[in-house]
Structures are given as C-alpha cells and as structure tokens.
PDB file of N, CA and C in Angstrom:
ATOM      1  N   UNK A  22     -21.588   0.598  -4.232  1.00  0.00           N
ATOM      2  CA  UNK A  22     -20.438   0.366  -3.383  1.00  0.00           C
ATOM      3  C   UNK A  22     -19.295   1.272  -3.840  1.00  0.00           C
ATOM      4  N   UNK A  23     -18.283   2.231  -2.562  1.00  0.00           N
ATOM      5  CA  UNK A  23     -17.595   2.691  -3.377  1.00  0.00           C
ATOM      6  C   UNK A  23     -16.263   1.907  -3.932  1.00  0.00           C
ATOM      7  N   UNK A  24     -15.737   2.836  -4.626  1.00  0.00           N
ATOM      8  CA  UNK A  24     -14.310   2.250  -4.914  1.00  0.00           C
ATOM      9  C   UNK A  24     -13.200   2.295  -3.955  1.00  0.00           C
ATOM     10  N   UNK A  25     -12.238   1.069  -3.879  1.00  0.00           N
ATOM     11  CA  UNK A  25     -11.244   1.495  -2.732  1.00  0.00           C
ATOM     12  C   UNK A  25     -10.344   2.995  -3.003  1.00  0.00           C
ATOM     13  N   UNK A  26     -10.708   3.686  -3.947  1.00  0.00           N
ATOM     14  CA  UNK A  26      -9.544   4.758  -3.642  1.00  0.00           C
ATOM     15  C   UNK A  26     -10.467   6.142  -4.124  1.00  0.00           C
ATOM     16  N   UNK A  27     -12.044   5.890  -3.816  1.00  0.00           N
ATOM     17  CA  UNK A  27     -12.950   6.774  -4.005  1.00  0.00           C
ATOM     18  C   UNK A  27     -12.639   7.940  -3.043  1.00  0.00           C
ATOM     19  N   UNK A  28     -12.225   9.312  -3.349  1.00  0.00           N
ATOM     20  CA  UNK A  28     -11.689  10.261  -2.419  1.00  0.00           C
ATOM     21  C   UNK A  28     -13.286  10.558  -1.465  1.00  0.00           C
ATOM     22  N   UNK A  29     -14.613  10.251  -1.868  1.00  0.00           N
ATOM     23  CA  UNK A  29     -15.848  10.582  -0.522  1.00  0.00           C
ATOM     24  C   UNK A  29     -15.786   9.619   0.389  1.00  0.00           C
ATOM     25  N   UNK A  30     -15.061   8.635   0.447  1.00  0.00           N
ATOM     26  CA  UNK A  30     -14.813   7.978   1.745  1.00  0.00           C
ATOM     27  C   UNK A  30     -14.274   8.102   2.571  1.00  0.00           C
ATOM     28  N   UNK A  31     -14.088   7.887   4.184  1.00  0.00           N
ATOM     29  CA  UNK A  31     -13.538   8.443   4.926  1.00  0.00           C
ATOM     30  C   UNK A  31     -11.909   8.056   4.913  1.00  0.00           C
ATOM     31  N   UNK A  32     -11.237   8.880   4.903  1.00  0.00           N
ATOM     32  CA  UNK A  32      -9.594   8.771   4.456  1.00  0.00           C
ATOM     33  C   UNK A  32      -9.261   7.733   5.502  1.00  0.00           C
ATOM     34  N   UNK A  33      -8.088   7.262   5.335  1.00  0.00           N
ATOM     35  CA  UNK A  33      -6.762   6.667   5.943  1.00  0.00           C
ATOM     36  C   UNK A  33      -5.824   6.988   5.935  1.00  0.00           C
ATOM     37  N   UNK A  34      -5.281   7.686   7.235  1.00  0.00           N
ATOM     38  CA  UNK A  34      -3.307   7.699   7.221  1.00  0.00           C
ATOM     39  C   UNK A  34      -2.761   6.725   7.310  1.00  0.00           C
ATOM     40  N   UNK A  35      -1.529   6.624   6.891  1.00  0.00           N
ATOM     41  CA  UNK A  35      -0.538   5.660   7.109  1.00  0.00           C
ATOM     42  C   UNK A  35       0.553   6.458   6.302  1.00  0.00           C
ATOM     43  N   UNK A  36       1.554   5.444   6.788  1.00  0.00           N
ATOM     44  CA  UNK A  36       3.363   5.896   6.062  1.00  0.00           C
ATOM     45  C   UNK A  36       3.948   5.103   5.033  1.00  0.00           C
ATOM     46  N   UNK A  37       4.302   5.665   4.033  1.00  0.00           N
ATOM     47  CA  UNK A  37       4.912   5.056   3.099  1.00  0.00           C
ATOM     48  C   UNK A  37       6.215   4.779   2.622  1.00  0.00           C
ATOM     49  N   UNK A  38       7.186   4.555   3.125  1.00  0.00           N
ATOM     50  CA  UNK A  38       8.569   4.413   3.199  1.00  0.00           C
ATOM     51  C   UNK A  38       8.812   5.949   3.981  1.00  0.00           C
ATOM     52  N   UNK A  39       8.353   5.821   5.056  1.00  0.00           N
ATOM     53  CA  UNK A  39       8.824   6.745   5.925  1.00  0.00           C
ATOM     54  C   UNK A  39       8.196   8.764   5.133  1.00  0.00           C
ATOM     55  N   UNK A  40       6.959   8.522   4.403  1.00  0.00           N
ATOM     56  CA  UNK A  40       5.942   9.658   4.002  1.00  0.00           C
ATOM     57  C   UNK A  40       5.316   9.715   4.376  1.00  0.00           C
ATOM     58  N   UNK A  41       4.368  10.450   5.395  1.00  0.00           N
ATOM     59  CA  UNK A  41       2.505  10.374   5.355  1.00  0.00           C
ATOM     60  C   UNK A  41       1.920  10.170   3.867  1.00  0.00           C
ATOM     61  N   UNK A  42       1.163   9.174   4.055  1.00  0.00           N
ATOM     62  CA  UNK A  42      -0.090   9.143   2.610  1.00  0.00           C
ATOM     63  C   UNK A  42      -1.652   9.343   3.149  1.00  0.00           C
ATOM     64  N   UNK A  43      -1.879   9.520   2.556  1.00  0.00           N
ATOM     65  CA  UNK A  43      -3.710   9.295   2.572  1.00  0.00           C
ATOM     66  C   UNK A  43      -4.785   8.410   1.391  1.00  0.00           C
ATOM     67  N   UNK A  44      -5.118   7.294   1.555  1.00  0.00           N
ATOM     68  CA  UNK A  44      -5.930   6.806   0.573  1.00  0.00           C
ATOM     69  C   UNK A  44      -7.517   6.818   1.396  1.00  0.00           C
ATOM     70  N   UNK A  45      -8.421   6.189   0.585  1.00  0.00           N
ATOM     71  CA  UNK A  45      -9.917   5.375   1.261  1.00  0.00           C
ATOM     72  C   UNK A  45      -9.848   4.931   2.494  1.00  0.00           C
ATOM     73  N   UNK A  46     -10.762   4.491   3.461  1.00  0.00           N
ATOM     74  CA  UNK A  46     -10.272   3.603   4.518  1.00  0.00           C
ATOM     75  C   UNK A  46     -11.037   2.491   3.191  1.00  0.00           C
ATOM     76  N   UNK A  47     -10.096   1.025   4.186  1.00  0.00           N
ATOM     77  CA  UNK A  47     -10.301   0.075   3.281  1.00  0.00           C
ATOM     78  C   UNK A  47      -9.539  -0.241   2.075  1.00  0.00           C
ATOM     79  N   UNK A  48      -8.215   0.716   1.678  1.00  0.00           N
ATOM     80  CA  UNK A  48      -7.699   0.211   0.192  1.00  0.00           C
ATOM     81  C   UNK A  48      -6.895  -1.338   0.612  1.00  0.00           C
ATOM     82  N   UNK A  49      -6.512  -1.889  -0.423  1.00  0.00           N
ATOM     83  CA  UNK A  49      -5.924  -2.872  -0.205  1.00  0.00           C
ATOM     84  C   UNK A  49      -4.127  -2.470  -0.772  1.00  0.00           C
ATOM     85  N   UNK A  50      -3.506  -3.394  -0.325  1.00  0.00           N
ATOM     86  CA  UNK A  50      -1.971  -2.950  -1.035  1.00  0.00           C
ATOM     87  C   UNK A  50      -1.853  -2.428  -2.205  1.00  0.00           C
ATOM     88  N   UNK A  51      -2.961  -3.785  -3.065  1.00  0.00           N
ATOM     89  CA  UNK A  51      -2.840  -3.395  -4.696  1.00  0.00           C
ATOM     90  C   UNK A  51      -3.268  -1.795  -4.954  1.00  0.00           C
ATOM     91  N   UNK A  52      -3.971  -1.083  -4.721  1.00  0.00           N
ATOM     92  CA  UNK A  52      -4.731  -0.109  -5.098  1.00  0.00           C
ATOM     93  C   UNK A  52      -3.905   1.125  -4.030  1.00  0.00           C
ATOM     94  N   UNK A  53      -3.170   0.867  -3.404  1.00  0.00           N
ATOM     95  CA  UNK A  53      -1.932   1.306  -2.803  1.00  0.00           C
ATOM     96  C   UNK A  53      -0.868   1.752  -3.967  1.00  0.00           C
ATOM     97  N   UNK A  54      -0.751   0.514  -4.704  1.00  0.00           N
ATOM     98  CA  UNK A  54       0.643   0.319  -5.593  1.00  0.00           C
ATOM     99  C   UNK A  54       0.088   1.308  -6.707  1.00  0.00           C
ATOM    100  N   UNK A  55      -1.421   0.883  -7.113  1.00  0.00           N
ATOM    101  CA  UNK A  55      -1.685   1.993  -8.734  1.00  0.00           C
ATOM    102  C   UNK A  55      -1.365   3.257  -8.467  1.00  0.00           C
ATOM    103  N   UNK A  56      -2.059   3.607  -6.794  1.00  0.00           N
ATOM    104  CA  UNK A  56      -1.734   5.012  -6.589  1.00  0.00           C
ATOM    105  C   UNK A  56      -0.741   5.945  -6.493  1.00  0.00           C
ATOM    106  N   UNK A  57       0.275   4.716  -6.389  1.00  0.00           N
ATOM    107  CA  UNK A  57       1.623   5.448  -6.546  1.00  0.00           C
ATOM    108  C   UNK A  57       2.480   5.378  -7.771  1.00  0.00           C
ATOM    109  N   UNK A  58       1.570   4.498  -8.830  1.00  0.00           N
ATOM    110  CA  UNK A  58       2.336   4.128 -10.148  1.00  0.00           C
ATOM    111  C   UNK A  58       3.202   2.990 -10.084  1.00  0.00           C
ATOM    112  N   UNK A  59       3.024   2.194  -9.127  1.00  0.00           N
ATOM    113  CA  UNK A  59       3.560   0.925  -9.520  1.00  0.00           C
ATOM    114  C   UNK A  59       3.394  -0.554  -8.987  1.00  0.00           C
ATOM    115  N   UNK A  60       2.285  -0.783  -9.636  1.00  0.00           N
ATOM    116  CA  UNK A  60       1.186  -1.579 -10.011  1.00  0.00           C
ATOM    117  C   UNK A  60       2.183  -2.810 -11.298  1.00  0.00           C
ATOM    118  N   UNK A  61       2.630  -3.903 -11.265  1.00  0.00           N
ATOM    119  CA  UNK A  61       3.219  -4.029 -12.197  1.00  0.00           C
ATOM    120  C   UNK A  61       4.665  -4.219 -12.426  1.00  0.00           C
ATOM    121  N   UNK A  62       5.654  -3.899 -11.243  1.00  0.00           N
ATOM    122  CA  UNK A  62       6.440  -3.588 -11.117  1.00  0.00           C
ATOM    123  C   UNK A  62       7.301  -4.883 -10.162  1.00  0.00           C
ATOM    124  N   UNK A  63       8.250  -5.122 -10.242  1.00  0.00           N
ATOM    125  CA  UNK A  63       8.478  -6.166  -9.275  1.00  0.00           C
ATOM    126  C   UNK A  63       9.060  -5.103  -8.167  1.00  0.00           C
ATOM    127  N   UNK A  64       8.589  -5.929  -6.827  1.00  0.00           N
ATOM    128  CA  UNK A  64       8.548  -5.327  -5.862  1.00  0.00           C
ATOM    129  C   UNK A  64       8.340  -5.837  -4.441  1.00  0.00           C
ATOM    130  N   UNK A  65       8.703  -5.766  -3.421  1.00  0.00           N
ATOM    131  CA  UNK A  65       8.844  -6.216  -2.131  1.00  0.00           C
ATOM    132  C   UNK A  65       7.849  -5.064  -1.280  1.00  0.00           C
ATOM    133  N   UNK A  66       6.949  -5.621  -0.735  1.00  0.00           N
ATOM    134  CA  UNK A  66       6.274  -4.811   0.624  1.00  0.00           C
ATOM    135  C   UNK A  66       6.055  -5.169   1.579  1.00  0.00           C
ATOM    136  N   UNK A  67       6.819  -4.456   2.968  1.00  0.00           N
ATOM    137  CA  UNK A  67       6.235  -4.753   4.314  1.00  0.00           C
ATOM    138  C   UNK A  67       5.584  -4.124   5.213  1.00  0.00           C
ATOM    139  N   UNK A  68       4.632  -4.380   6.080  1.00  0.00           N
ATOM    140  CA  UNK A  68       3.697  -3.778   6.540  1.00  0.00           C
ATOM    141  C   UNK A  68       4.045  -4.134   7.825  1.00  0.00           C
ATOM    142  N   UNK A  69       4.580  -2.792   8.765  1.00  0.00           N
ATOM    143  CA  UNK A  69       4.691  -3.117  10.242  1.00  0.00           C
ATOM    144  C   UNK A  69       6.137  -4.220  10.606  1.00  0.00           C
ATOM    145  N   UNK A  70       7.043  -4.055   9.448  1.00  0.00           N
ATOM    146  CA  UNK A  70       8.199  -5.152   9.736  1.00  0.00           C
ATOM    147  C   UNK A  70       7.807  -6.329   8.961  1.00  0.00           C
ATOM    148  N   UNK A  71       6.639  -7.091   8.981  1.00  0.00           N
ATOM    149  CA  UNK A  71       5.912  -8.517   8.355  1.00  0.00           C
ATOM    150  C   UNK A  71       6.008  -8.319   6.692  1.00  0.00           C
ATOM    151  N   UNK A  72       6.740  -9.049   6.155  1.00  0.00           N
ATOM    152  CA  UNK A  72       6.570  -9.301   4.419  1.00  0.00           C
ATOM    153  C   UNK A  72       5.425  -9.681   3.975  1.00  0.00           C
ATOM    154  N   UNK A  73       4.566  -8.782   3.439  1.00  0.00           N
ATOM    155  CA  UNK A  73       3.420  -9.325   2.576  1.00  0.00           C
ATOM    156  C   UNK A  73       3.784 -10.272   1.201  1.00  0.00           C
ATOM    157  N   UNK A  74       2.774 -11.260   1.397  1.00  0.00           N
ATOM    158  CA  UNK A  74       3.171 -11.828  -0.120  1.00  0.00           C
ATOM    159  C   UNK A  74       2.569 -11.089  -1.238  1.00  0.00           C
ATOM    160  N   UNK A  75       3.197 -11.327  -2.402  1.00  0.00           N
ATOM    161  CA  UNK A  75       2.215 -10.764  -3.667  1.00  0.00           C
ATOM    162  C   UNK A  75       1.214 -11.119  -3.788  1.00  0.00           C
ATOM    163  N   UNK A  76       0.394 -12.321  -3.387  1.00  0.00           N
ATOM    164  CA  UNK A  76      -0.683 -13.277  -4.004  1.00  0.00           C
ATOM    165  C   UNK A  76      -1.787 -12.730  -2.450  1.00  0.00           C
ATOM    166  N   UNK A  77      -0.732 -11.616  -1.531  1.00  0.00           N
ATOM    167  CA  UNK A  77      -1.686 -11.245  -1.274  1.00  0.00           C
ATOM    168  C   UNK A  77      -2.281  -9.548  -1.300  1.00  0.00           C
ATOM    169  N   UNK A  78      -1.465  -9.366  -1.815  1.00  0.00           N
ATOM    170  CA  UNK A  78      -1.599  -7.814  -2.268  1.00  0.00           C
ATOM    171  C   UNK A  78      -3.434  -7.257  -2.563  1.00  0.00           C
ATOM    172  N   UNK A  79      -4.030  -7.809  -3.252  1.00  0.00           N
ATOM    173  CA  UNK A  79      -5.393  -7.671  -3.625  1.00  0.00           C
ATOM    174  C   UNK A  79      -6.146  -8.204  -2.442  1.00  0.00           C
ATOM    175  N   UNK A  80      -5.819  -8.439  -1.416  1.00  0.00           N
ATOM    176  CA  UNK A  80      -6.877  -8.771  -0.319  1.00  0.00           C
ATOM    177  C   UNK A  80      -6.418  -8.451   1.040  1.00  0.00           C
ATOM    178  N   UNK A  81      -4.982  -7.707   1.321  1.00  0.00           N
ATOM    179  CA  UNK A  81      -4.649  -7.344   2.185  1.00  0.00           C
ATOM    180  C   UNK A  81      -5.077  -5.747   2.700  1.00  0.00           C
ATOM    181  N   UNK A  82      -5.736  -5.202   3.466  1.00  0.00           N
ATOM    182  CA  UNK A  82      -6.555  -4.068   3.403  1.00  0.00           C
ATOM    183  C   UNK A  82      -5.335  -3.301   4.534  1.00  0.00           C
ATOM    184  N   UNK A  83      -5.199  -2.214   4.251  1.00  0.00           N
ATOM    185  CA  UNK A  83      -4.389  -1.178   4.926  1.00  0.00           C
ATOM    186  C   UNK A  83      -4.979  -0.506   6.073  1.00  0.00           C
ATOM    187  N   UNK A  84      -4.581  -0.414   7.415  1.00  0.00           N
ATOM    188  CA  UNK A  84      -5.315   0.310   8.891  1.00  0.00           C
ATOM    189  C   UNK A  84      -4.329   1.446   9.056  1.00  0.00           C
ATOM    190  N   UNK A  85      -5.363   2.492  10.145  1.00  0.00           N
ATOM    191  CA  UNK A  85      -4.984   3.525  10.182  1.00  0.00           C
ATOM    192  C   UNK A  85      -2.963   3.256  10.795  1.00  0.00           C
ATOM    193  N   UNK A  86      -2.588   4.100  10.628  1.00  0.00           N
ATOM    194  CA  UNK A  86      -1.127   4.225  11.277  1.00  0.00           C
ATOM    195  C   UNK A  86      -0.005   3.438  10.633  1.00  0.00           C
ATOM    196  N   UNK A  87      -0.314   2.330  10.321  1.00  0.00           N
ATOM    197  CA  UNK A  87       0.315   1.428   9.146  1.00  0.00           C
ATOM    198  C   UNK A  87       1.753   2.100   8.860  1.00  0.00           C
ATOM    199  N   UNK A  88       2.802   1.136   9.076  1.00  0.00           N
ATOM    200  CA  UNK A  88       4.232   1.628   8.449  1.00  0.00           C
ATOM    201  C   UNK A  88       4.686   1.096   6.850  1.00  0.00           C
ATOM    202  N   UNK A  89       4.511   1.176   6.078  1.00  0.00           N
ATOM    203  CA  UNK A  89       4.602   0.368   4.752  1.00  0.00           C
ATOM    204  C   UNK A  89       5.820   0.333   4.191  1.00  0.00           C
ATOM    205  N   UNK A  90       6.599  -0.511   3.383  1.00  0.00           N
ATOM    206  CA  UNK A  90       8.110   0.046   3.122  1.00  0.00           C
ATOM    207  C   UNK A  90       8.077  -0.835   2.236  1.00  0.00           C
ATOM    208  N   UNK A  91       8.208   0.009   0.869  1.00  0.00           N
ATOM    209  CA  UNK A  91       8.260  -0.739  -0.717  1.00  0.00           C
ATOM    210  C   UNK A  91       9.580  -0.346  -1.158  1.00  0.00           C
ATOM    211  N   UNK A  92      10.347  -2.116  -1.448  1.00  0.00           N
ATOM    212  CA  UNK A  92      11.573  -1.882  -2.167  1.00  0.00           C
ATOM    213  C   UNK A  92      11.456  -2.472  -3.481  1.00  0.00           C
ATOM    214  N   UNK A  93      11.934  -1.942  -4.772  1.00  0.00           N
ATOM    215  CA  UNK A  93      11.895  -2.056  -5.617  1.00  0.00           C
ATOM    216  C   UNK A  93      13.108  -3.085  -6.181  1.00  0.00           C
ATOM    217  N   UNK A  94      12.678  -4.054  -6.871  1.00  0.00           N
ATOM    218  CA  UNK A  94      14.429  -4.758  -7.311  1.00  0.00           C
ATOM    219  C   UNK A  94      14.500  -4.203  -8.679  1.00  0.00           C
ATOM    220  N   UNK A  95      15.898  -4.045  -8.590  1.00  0.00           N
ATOM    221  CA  UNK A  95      16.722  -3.223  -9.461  1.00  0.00           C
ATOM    222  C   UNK A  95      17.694  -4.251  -9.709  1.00  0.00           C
ATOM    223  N   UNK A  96      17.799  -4.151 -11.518  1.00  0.00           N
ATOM    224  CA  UNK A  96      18.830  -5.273 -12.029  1.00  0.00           C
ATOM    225  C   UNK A  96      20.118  -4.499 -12.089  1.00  0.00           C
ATOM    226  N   UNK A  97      21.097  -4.944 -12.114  1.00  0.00           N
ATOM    227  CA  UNK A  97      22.457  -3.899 -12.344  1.00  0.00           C
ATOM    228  C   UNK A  97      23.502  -5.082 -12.842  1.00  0.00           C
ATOM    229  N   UNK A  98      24.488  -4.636 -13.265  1.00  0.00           N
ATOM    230  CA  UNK A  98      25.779  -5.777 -13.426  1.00  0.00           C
ATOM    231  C   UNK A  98      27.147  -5.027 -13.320  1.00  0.00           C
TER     232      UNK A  98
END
C-alpha cells in the first residue's frame, strides 16, 4: 500500500492559504501539516470555509481543488 505522500501516486491540487500545492491523491490534513513542517504546532485549519477539528486531522482526506487556510496561534503580550 502506498504512503499518503508517496510522490508515484497520482498527485492532488489544491490551495494552501491562497498557494497551489501538490501532495498524493488521498493525503489526509495530518500528512498535509508534516509536509509543510508543522505537524505539532498549534494551529487552526479550514477547508472550503468549514473548521476542521484536530481529532480530525488524521482521517480527514484532501480532494482535488480544495481551499485550505492554516492559521497559526501566536502568543504575544
């Protein structure tokens, strides 16, 4: 079976805070987040306007055209 971010699978576009990306077809958010380095990180993602939860990040699978928009929280004082 391959891996979700095995480059011999057939690609997927989608946008990433307003970027073209390309992963696997089939990645899920999580494997989204490693690919961009932040995996780990507290963080907000929405897909198409809709807030994904975290708990679903590992089972939410990404389709072609997809608008994605990751905000990062940032502490400040």
């Amino acid at each position: 079976m391959p891996s979700e971010t095995n480059p011999s699978v057939t690609p997927l576009s989608f946008h990433v805070n307003g970027e073209p990306h390309v992963l696997a077809q089939g990645c899920t958010i999580s494997a989204l987040l490693r690919d961009l380095g932040l995996d780990g990180r507290r963080i907000a993602v929405a897909i198409n306007r809709d807030v994904i939860p975290r708990s679903s990040f590992s089972t939410h699978r990404l389709t072609a055209e997809d608008r994605v928009e990751i905000l990062e929280a940032v502490g400040g004082g």
